[in-house]
Coordinates of C-alpha atoms in Angstrom, one line a residue:
M26 CA -33.2 172.9 46.1
P27 CA -30.2 170.5 45.9
K28 CA -30.0 167.8 43.5
I29 CA -30.2 164.7 45.0
P30 CA -26.6 162.6 44.6
D31 CA -26.9 159.1 42.9
S32 CA -25.6 157.8 46.2
M33 CA -27.8 159.4 48.5
T34 CA -31.6 158.8 49.2
A35 CA -33.9 161.7 49.7
L36 CA -34.1 161.2 53.3
E37 CA -30.3 161.1 53.6
T38 CA -30.2 164.3 51.5
A39 CA -32.5 165.9 53.9
A40 CA -30.7 164.8 57.2
K41 CA -27.4 166.0 55.8
I42 CA -29.1 169.6 55.0
I43 CA -30.5 169.7 58.6
I44 CA -27.2 168.4 60.1
E45 CA -25.5 171.3 58.3
G46 CA -27.7 174.0 59.6
G47 CA -30.3 174.0 57.0
V48 CA -34.3 173.9 57.0
V49 CA -36.2 171.0 55.3
A50 CA -39.9 170.7 54.4
F51 CA -41.3 167.1 55.7
P52 CA -44.6 165.4 56.2
T53 CA -46.2 164.8 59.4
E54 CA -49.4 162.9 59.9
T55 CA -51.1 166.5 61.1
V56 CA -49.4 169.0 57.9
Y57 CA -46.0 169.5 56.6
G58 CA -43.4 171.1 58.9
L59 CA -40.6 173.2 58.5
G60 CA -38.0 171.7 60.4
A61 CA -34.2 172.4 61.5
N62 CA -31.9 171.3 64.4
A63 CA -33.9 172.6 67.6
L64 CA -30.7 172.5 69.4
D65 CA -28.9 174.8 67.0
P66 CA -30.1 178.2 67.3
M67 CA -28.7 179.7 64.1
A68 CA -30.8 176.9 62.3
V69 CA -33.8 177.7 64.2
A70 CA -33.3 181.7 63.2
R71 CA -33.6 180.2 59.3
I72 CA -37.0 178.8 60.1
F73 CA -38.3 182.5 61.3
E74 CA -36.5 184.1 58.5
V75 CA -38.1 181.7 55.6
K76 CA -41.7 181.6 57.4
E77 CA -41.8 185.7 58.0
R78 CA -42.7 184.6 61.5
P79 CA -42.4 186.8 64.2
S80 CA -40.2 186.1 67.3
F81 CA -42.6 186.1 70.0
D82 CA -44.4 183.0 68.4
P83 CA -42.8 179.5 69.9
L84 CA -42.2 176.4 68.1
I85 CA -42.9 172.7 68.6
V86 CA -40.2 170.6 68.7
H87 CA -40.6 167.0 67.2
I88 CA -38.9 164.0 68.9
A89 CA -38.3 160.6 67.4
D90 CA -38.3 158.7 71.0
L91 CA -38.6 159.4 74.7
E92 CA -34.8 159.6 75.1
Q93 CA -34.9 162.9 73.4
L94 CA -37.7 164.1 75.6
Q95 CA -35.2 164.1 78.6
V96 CA -32.8 166.1 76.4
L97 CA -35.6 168.7 76.3
S98 CA -37.6 168.8 79.2
T99 CA -36.9 168.7 83.0
S100 CA -40.3 167.4 83.9
E101 CA -40.9 164.2 85.7
D102 CA -44.6 164.4 85.9
P103 CA -46.0 160.8 85.4
R104 CA -48.8 162.0 83.6
I105 CA -46.3 162.5 80.6
G106 CA -45.9 158.5 80.2
K107 CA -49.1 158.1 80.3
L108 CA -50.2 160.7 77.6
A109 CA -47.3 159.2 75.6
E110 CA -48.4 155.9 75.7
A111 CA -51.7 156.6 74.7
F112 CA -51.0 159.3 71.9
W113 CA -47.5 159.3 70.8
P114 CA -46.6 158.9 68.1
G115 CA -49.5 161.0 67.4
P116 CA -51.2 164.7 67.1
L117 CA -50.5 166.0 70.6
T118 CA -48.2 168.4 71.6
L119 CA -47.2 168.6 75.6
I120 CA -45.9 172.2 77.0
L121 CA -43.3 171.3 79.5
P122 CA -40.5 173.2 81.5
K123 CA -37.6 173.2 79.2
T124 CA -33.7 172.2 79.9
D125 CA -31.0 174.6 79.2
R126 CA -30.2 172.8 75.9
V127 CA -33.1 174.3 74.3
P128 CA -32.3 177.9 72.9
D129 CA -34.4 180.4 73.6
I130 CA -35.4 181.3 70.2
V131 CA -37.3 177.9 69.9
T132 CA -39.8 179.1 73.2
S133 CA -39.7 182.8 72.6
G134 CA -37.9 183.3 75.8
L135 CA -40.3 181.7 77.6
P136 CA -39.7 178.6 80.3
T137 CA -41.5 175.8 78.5
V138 CA -41.1 174.0 75.5
G139 CA -43.9 172.3 73.2
I140 CA -43.0 168.7 72.4
R141 CA -44.6 166.1 70.5
M142 CA -43.9 162.8 68.8
P143 CA -45.2 163.0 65.4
D144 CA -47.2 159.7 63.9
H145 CA -45.1 159.6 60.2
P146 CA -42.5 157.0 59.3
M147 CA -40.8 159.9 57.2
A148 CA -40.7 162.2 60.1
L149 CA -39.3 159.8 62.4
E150 CA -36.8 158.7 60.2
L151 CA -35.4 162.2 59.4
I152 CA -35.2 162.9 63.0
R153 CA -33.5 159.8 63.8
E154 CA -31.1 160.2 60.6
S155 CA -30.4 163.9 61.8
G156 CA -29.7 162.8 65.0
C157 CA -31.4 165.8 66.9
P158 CA -35.3 166.7 67.5
L159 CA -36.5 169.2 64.8
A160 CA -38.0 172.4 65.4
A161 CA -40.9 172.4 63.2
P162 CA -43.9 174.9 62.5
S163 CA -46.1 174.2 59.4
A164 CA -44.0 174.9 56.2
N165 CA -46.1 177.9 55.4
K166 CA -45.7 181.8 55.5
F167 CA -46.8 182.9 58.8
G168 CA -50.4 183.0 59.3
R169 CA -51.2 182.0 55.7
L170 CA -52.7 178.3 54.9
S171 CA -51.3 175.2 56.2
P172 CA -49.8 172.6 53.7
T173 CA -51.4 169.2 53.4
R174 CA -49.0 168.4 50.4
A175 CA -45.6 168.9 49.3
A176 CA -46.8 170.8 46.2
H177 CA -48.4 173.6 48.6
V178 CA -45.0 174.0 50.2
E179 CA -43.3 174.3 46.7
R180 CA -45.6 176.9 45.8
H181 CA -45.5 179.2 48.7
L182 CA -42.2 178.5 50.5
P183 CA -39.5 178.5 47.4
E184 CA -36.9 179.6 50.1
V185 CA -37.0 176.2 51.4
D186 CA -33.6 174.1 51.2
Y187 CA -35.3 171.1 50.4
I188 CA -38.5 169.2 50.2
L189 CA -39.4 165.5 51.7
D190 CA -42.7 164.4 49.7
G191 CA -44.8 162.2 51.5
G192 CA -48.1 162.5 50.0
T193 CA -51.1 163.9 51.2
T194 CA -51.4 164.1 55.2
R195 CA -53.5 162.1 57.0
V196 CA -54.8 164.2 59.9
G197 CA -55.1 167.7 58.0
L198 CA -55.1 169.7 61.1
E199 CA -52.1 170.7 63.4
S200 CA -51.9 168.9 66.9
T201 CA -53.7 169.4 70.2
I202 CA -51.9 171.7 72.4
V203 CA -51.9 170.7 76.0
R204 CA -50.2 172.3 79.1
L205 CA -50.2 170.0 82.4
E206 CA -51.2 171.8 85.6
S207 CA -51.2 170.6 89.0
D208 CA -55.0 170.3 89.3
G209 CA -55.3 169.2 85.7
F210 CA -54.6 170.1 82.1
L211 CA -55.3 173.2 79.8
I212 CA -56.1 172.8 76.1
L213 CA -54.2 175.6 74.3
R214 CA -55.2 174.7 71.1
P215 CA -57.7 171.8 69.7
G216 CA -56.5 169.5 67.4
G217 CA -57.2 165.9 66.3
I218 CA -56.9 164.5 70.1
T219 CA -60.2 165.8 71.5
R220 CA -61.0 166.8 75.0
E221 CA -62.8 163.6 75.5
D222 CA -59.8 161.4 74.4
L223 CA -57.4 163.2 77.4
V224 CA -60.1 162.8 80.1
A225 CA -60.4 159.2 79.1
V226 CA -56.4 159.1 79.7
L227 CA -56.4 161.9 82.5
P228 CA -59.7 161.9 84.4
E229 CA -59.2 165.6 85.3
S230 CA -61.0 168.7 84.4
A231 CA -60.0 170.3 81.5
K232 CA -59.7 173.8 81.1
T233 CA -60.2 176.5 78.7
V234 CA -57.7 179.1 77.9
E235 CA -58.1 183.0 76.7
A236 CA -55.6 184.1 73.8
G237 CA -53.2 186.5 74.8
S238 CA -49.3 186.5 74.6
P239 CA -49.1 182.9 73.0
E240 CA -47.5 180.1 75.0
A241 CA -48.0 177.9 72.0
P242 CA -48.4 178.3 68.0
G243 CA -52.2 178.8 66.8
M244 CA -53.1 180.9 69.7
L245 CA -53.6 184.2 67.8
D246 CA -57.0 185.5 66.6
S247 CA -56.2 185.4 63.2
H248 CA -54.4 182.5 61.8
Y249 CA -54.1 179.9 58.8
S250 CA -55.7 182.4 56.5
P251 CA -56.0 182.5 52.3
S252 CA -54.9 185.1 50.6
K253 CA -58.5 186.0 49.0
P254 CA -61.2 187.0 51.5
F255 CA -62.7 184.3 53.4
Y256 CA -66.0 184.2 55.5
L257 CA -67.7 181.6 57.5
Y258 CA -71.4 181.4 55.8
R259 CA -74.4 183.2 57.0
P260 CA -77.0 184.1 55.0
E261 CA -76.8 187.7 55.2
I262 CA -73.4 187.4 53.7
L263 CA -75.0 186.7 50.3
G264 CA -75.8 190.4 50.6
R265 CA -72.2 191.5 50.5
I266 CA -70.8 189.2 48.1
E267 CA -71.5 188.4 44.3
P268 CA -72.3 184.3 44.5
S269 CA -71.2 184.0 41.2
K270 CA -67.6 185.0 41.9
A271 CA -67.2 183.0 45.0
G272 CA -66.1 179.4 45.8
F273 CA -68.2 177.6 48.5
I274 CA -66.8 174.9 51.1
S275 CA -69.9 172.4 52.0
F276 CA -69.6 169.8 54.5
Q277 CA -72.1 167.5 53.0
G278 CA -73.4 169.1 49.9
E279 CA -75.9 171.8 51.1
K280 CA -75.5 174.8 48.7
P281 CA -77.4 177.9 49.6
A282 CA -77.1 179.8 46.4
T283 CA -75.1 179.5 43.1
F284 CA -71.6 179.7 43.2
L285 CA -68.8 179.8 40.6
Q286 CA -67.3 176.6 42.6
M287 CA -68.0 174.7 45.2
R288 CA -66.1 171.8 46.9
I289 CA -67.9 169.1 48.9
L290 CA -65.6 167.6 51.7
S291 CA -67.6 164.9 53.1
P292 CA -70.9 163.9 51.8
K293 CA -71.3 161.0 54.6
G294 CA -70.6 163.7 57.1
D295 CA -67.6 162.4 58.6
L296 CA -65.8 165.2 60.4
K297 CA -62.3 163.6 60.2
E298 CA -62.8 163.2 56.3
Y299 CA -63.6 166.8 56.6
A300 CA -60.3 167.8 58.6
T301 CA -58.2 165.9 56.3
K302 CA -59.7 167.7 53.2
I303 CA -60.5 171.6 54.4
F304 CA -56.9 172.7 54.0
S305 CA -56.5 171.5 50.7
A306 CA -59.9 172.8 49.3
L307 CA -58.7 176.4 50.7
H308 CA -55.2 176.1 48.6
E309 CA -57.6 174.7 45.3
L310 CA -59.9 177.9 46.1
Q311 CA -57.2 180.5 46.6
E312 CA -55.3 179.5 43.5
S313 CA -58.7 179.2 41.4
E314 CA -60.5 182.1 39.5
V315 CA -62.9 182.9 42.6
D316 CA -62.7 186.4 44.2
V317 CA -64.0 185.4 47.6
I318 CA -64.2 182.0 49.7
L319 CA -67.0 180.8 52.1
A320 CA -67.4 178.0 54.1
E321 CA -70.1 176.3 55.7
P322 CA -70.1 176.1 59.5
I323 CA -69.9 172.5 60.8
P324 CA -71.0 170.9 64.3
E325 CA -68.8 171.5 67.1
T326 CA -68.3 168.2 68.4
G327 CA -65.2 166.0 68.7
I328 CA -62.5 167.1 66.0
G329 CA -65.3 169.6 64.4
I330 CA -64.4 171.9 67.6
A331 CA -60.7 171.8 66.1
I332 CA -61.8 172.8 62.4
M333 CA -64.0 175.6 63.7
D334 CA -61.5 176.8 65.5
R335 CA -58.9 176.8 62.4
L336 CA -62.0 178.3 60.3
R337 CA -62.9 181.2 62.6
K338 CA -59.2 182.2 62.8
A339 CA -58.8 182.0 58.9
A340 CA -61.6 184.3 58.9
H341 CA -60.9 186.8 61.3
P342 CA -59.3 189.5 59.0
W343 CA -62.2 189.7 57.2
H344 CA -64.8 189.7 59.9

């Protein structure tokens, strides 16, 4: 990574790298993103290279104002304005018909593009300083744990050109992804904006979607996985592992066995607090001496739906 010249701030340095076709890791309110100029196909190709990401998985494009939305999408759906007013800046991604200015590499050849406006001052300023929307998936190797701190990026993506350190992310889970349809909306990926939040703004019926060819990031059965075996806790699993060599992630402090390490994420039972801590806990246990990681299932209400979506996909390779 380049040394910051005395005459330049970190943001100015990061923006210069973006303008020159490089990739920069930066904080958002959800997780750290790996950003490049969304209108430059060669720059976007570097994202896929650094992440080792398959070309069939489309990227989300981040904007700093609604004028950039018009550069990216041809849609004039009035519901976009309602959702933007309610949730932008924030953890909501909209899947919209794209303009010809959006390179096919961003959308994996699809006629639609995912767009959101991040709720983080450093992310918004980077977009403004760069003078372009940023294509930015999570700043990690494909399918692995999402980064919620700059140190996670530095450890697992040494190839990145530059890292902007904005501290620990506030939400801790990737954005909710929604596709607008003529008769309602489709939630492609649950996140910090819940179905109830969306229905309050658009009182149409929300639908579900079956995972198949991904229309948006995070739709594959396996995703967000640590490098060590990971299981959602069930009593019978204790017969398949050695608890004294395992790490256990608990919601409020329940402990079904004696484990080598334990992380209690919210003694008060706050699902939003759990969401902010789950990826960091998985990173810590992945880097520790444990051989296997377990996580206690949590209530699937509100943001708990999004958390369990991540945990099931993280555990998929070992179940």
